[in-house]
Structures are given as C-alpha cells and as structure tokens.
mmCIF file of C-alpha atoms in Angstrom:
data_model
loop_
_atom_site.group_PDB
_atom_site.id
_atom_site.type_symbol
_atom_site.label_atom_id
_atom_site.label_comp_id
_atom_site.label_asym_id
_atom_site.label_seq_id
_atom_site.Cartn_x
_atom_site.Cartn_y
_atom_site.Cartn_z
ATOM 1 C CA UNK A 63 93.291 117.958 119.658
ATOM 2 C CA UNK A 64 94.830 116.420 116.223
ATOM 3 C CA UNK A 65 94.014 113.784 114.991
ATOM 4 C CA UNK A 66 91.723 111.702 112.668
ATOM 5 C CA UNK A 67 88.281 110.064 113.439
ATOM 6 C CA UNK A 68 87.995 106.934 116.239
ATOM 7 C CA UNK A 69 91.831 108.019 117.551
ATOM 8 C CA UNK A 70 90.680 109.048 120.991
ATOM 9 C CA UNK A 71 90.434 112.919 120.739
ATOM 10 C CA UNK A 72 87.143 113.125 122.411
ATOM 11 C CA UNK A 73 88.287 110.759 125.109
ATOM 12 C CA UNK A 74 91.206 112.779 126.039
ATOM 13 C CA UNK A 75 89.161 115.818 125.915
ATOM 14 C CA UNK A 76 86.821 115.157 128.130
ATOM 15 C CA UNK A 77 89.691 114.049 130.868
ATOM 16 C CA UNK A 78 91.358 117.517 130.269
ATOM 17 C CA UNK A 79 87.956 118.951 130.774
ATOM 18 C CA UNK A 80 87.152 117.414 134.057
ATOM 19 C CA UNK A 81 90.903 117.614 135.529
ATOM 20 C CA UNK A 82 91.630 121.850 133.945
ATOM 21 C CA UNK A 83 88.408 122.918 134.922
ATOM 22 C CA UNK A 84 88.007 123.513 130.572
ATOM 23 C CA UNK A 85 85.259 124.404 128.315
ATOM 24 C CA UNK A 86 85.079 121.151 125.952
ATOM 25 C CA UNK A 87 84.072 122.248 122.018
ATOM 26 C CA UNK A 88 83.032 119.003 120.164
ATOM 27 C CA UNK A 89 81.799 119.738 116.784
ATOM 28 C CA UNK A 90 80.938 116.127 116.277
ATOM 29 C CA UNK A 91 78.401 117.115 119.294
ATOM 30 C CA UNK A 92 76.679 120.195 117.514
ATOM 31 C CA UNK A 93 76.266 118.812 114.244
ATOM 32 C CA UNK A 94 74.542 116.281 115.858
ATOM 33 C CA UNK A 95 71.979 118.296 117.947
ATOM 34 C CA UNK A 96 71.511 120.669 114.868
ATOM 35 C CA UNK A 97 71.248 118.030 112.150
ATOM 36 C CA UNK A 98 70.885 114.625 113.416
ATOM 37 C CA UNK A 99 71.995 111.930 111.123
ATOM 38 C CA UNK A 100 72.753 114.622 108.528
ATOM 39 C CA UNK A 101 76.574 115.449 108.239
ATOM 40 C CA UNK A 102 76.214 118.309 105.810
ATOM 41 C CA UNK A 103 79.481 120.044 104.366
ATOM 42 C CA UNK A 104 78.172 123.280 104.302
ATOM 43 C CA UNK A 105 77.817 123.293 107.967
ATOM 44 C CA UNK A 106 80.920 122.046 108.877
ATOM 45 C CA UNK A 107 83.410 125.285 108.745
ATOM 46 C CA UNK A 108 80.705 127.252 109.993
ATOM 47 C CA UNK A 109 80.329 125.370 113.270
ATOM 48 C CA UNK A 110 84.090 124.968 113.894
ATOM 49 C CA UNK A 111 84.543 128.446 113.096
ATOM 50 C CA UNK A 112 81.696 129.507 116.094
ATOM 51 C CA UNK A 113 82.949 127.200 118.424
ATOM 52 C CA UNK A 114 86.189 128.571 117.763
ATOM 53 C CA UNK A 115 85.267 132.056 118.523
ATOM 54 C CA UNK A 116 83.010 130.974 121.516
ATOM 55 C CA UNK A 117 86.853 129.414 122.964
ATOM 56 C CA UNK A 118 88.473 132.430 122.067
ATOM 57 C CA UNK A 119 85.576 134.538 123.978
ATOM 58 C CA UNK A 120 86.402 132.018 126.628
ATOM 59 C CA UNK A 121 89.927 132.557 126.965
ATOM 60 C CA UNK A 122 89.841 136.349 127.616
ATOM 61 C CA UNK A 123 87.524 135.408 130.138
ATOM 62 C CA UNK A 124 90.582 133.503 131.682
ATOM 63 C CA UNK A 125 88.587 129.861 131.200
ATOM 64 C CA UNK A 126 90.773 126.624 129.840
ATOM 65 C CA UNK A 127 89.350 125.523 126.469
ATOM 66 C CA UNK A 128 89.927 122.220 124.548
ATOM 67 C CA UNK A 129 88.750 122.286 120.955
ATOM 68 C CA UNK A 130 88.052 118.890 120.313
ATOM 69 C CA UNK A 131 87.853 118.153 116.216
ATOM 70 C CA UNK A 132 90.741 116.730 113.597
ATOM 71 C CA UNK A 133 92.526 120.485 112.857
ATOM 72 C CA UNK A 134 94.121 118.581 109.929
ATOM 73 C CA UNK A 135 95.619 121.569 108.494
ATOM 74 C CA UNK A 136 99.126 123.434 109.689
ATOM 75 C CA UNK A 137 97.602 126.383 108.768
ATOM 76 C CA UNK A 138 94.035 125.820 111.074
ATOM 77 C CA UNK A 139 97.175 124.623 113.954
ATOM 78 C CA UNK A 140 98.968 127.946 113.541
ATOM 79 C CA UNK A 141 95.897 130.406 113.050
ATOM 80 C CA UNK A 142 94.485 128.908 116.340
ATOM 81 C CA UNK A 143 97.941 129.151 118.086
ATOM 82 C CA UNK A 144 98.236 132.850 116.878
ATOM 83 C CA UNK A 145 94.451 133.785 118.160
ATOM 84 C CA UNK A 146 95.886 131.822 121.868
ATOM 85 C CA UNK A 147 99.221 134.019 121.803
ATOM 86 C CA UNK A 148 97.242 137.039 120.876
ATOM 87 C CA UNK A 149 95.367 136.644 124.086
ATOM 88 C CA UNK A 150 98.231 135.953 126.211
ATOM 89 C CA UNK A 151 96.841 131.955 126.573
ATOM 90 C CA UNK A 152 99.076 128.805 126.403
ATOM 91 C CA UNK A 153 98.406 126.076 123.855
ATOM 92 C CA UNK A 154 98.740 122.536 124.446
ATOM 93 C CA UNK A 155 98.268 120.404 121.060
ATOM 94 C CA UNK A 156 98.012 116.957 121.739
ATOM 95 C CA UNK A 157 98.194 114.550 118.345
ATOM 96 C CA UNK A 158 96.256 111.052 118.126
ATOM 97 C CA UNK A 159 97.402 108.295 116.003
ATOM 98 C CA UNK A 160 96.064 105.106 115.025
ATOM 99 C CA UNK A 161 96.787 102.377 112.635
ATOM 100 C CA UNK A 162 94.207 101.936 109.796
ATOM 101 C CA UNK A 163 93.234 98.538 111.598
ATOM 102 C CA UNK A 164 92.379 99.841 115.113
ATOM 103 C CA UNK A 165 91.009 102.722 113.695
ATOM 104 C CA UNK A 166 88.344 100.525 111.554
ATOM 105 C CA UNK A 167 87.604 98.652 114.985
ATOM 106 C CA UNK A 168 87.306 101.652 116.936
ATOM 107 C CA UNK A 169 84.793 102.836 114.763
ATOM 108 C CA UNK A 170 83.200 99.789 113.909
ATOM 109 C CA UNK A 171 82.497 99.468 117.983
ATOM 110 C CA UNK A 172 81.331 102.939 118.573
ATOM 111 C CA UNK A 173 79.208 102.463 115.221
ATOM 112 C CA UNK A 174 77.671 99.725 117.442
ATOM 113 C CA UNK A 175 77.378 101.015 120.674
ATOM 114 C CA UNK A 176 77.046 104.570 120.414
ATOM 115 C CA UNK A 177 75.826 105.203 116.635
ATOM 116 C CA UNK A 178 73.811 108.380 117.851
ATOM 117 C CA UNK A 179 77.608 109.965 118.219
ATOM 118 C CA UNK A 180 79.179 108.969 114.933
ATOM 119 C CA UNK A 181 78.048 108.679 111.124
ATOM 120 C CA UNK A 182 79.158 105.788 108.902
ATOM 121 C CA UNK A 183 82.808 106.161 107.387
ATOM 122 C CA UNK A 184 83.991 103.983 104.417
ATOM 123 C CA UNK A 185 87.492 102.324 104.369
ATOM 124 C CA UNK A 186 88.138 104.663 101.538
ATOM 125 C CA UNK A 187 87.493 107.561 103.403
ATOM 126 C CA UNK A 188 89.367 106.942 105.971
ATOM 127 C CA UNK A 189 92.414 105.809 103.964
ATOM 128 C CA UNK A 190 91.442 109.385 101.885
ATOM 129 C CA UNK A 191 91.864 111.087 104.648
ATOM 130 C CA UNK A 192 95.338 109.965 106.562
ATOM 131 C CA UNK A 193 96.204 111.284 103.374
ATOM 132 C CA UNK A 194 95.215 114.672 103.856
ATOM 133 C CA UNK A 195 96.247 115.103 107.055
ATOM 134 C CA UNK A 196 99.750 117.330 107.896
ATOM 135 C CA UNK A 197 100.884 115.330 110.676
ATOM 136 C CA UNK A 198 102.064 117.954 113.550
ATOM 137 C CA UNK A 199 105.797 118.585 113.596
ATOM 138 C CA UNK A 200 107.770 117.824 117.575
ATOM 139 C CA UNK A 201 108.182 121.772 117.642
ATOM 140 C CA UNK A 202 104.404 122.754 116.877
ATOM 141 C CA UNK A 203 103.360 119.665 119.295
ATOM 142 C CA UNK A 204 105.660 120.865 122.363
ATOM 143 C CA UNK A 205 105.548 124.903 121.539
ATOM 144 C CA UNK A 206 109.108 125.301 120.949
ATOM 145 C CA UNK A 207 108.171 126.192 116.650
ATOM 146 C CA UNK A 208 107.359 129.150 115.968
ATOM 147 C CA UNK A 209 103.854 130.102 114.225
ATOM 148 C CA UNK A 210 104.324 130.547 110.576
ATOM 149 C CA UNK A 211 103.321 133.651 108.761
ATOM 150 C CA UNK A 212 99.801 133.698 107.354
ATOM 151 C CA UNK A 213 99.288 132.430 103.895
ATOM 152 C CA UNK A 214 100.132 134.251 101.172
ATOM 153 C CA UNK A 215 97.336 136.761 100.233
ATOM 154 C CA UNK A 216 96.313 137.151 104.334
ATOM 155 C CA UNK A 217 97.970 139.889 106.034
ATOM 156 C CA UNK A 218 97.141 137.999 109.553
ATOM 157 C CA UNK A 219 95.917 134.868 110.851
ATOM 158 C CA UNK A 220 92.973 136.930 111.833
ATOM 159 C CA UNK A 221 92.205 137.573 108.401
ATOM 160 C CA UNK A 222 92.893 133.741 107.457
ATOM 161 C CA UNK A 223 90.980 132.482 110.113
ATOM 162 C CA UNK A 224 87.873 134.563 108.913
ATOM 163 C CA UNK A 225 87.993 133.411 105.378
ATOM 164 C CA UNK A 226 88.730 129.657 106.565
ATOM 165 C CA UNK A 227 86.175 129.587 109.051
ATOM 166 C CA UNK A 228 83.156 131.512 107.741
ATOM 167 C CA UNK A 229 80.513 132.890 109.419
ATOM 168 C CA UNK A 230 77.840 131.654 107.900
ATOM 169 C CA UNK A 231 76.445 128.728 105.870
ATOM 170 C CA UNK A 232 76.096 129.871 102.339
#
C-alpha cells in the first residue's frame, strides 16, 4: 500500500486480507497498542522494520501479506520488492490518492468517529508531506520496472533495508 494518511490504504487492506487469505501489517495499529496517544518518532522505523520482517517470515511460509503504511520512499518500494523477489513472492503495489480537500474530510471524520485509530494532523503537515512523497511510477505500480540498484554506499537492498529499518529504538 502507497499512499498518504486518510487515502484508503487500510480500507483496501483489509478487503485484500479477507478475499487472499493475507496477513494484514498496520503500523498505525501497533503504535497504538504499544503507545497509545503517543506517536513517537523513534518508534516508528523500528516497528515498520519488524513488521516487515514478520511479512517476510510470512512469505517463506507461503502466506499472502499486505503491508499496510505510506512506503513514501522509491527506495523503501524497491528494497521491499527485492526482499519479495528474493523469496520467489509476487508484489502487488497498489497507490492511494486524494485531493488535499477530501483528504482533510476524511480525516476530520475518522478524527470524529474513530479517534482511538488516528492522531491529530495539521493542514501543514499534510501539505508537508504530499511533498515528500515519490509518487509510484506505472512500471513499479504494475511490475513491468525493474528494481533499482541499492543506494550508493549499500551493496544490497538487504543491507539498505537493515540500516533504513533498524532494529531497535535507540
């Protein structure tokens, strides 16, 4: 799932979850449980990164997995679609897109219905963040693009993937 906050990755998750028999990772979900209405930083890469290696555990078990958070980043898109091809697994990436507007109502609703799933984001934020985001290409979004080599000073994805996701909160 790609795609910014309130654009309906969670949603679609869950439907791929009940209709591909799939383990469902929600970080949004964890931090939660672990830190109530705390959203700290620090705990952020370390949860995506365990969830990430629970799906990849997953996988060589032959299970369907949906990782269900923003993976902003071309480079988080590619490291995961290495670690799926390294395992002989198929990747389906599915990218969510709002405009700022239904976004903001979106959130503003689930603020009020459902606030125990959600913290408070600003306009800014939000607009700071569709910044930030690399939008998925047609060739990374249907599989026909092939994964990029790892960034310069990682000899693998592997070895990117470690460093980006740590193990750890510092």
């Amino acid at each position: 799932m790609v795609g910014l906050p309130c654009t309906g990755k969670t949603t679609a998750a869950r439907r791929i979850e009940s209709e591909h028999r799939a383990l469902r990772l929600t970080k949004d979900e964890w931090v939660k449980a672990l830190y109530g209405q705390e959203n700290p930083p620090s705990a952020q890469d370390v949860i995506e990164g365990r969830l990430i290696q629970v799906g990849l555990r997953a996988l060589e078990l032959g299970n369907n997995v949906v990782i269900d958070y923003g993976l902003w980043s071309r480079d988080e898109r590619s490291a995961l679609r290495q670690a799926a091809a390294d395992l002989g697994a198929r990747v389906e990436m599915h990218y969510f897109e709002l405009t700022p507007t239904e976004q903001r109502v979106r959130l503003d609703r689930r603020q009020a219905e459902a606030p125990h799933t959600t913290w408070p984001m600003s306009d800014a934020e939000l607009a700071e963040w569709a910044d930030a985001i690399d939008i998925p290409t047609p060739g990374e979004l249907d599989g026909s693009e092939p994964v990029d080599d790892a960034p310069v000073g990682f000899a693998t994805w592997d070895e990117w993937r470690h460093h980006r996701w740590p193990p750890s909160v510092s």
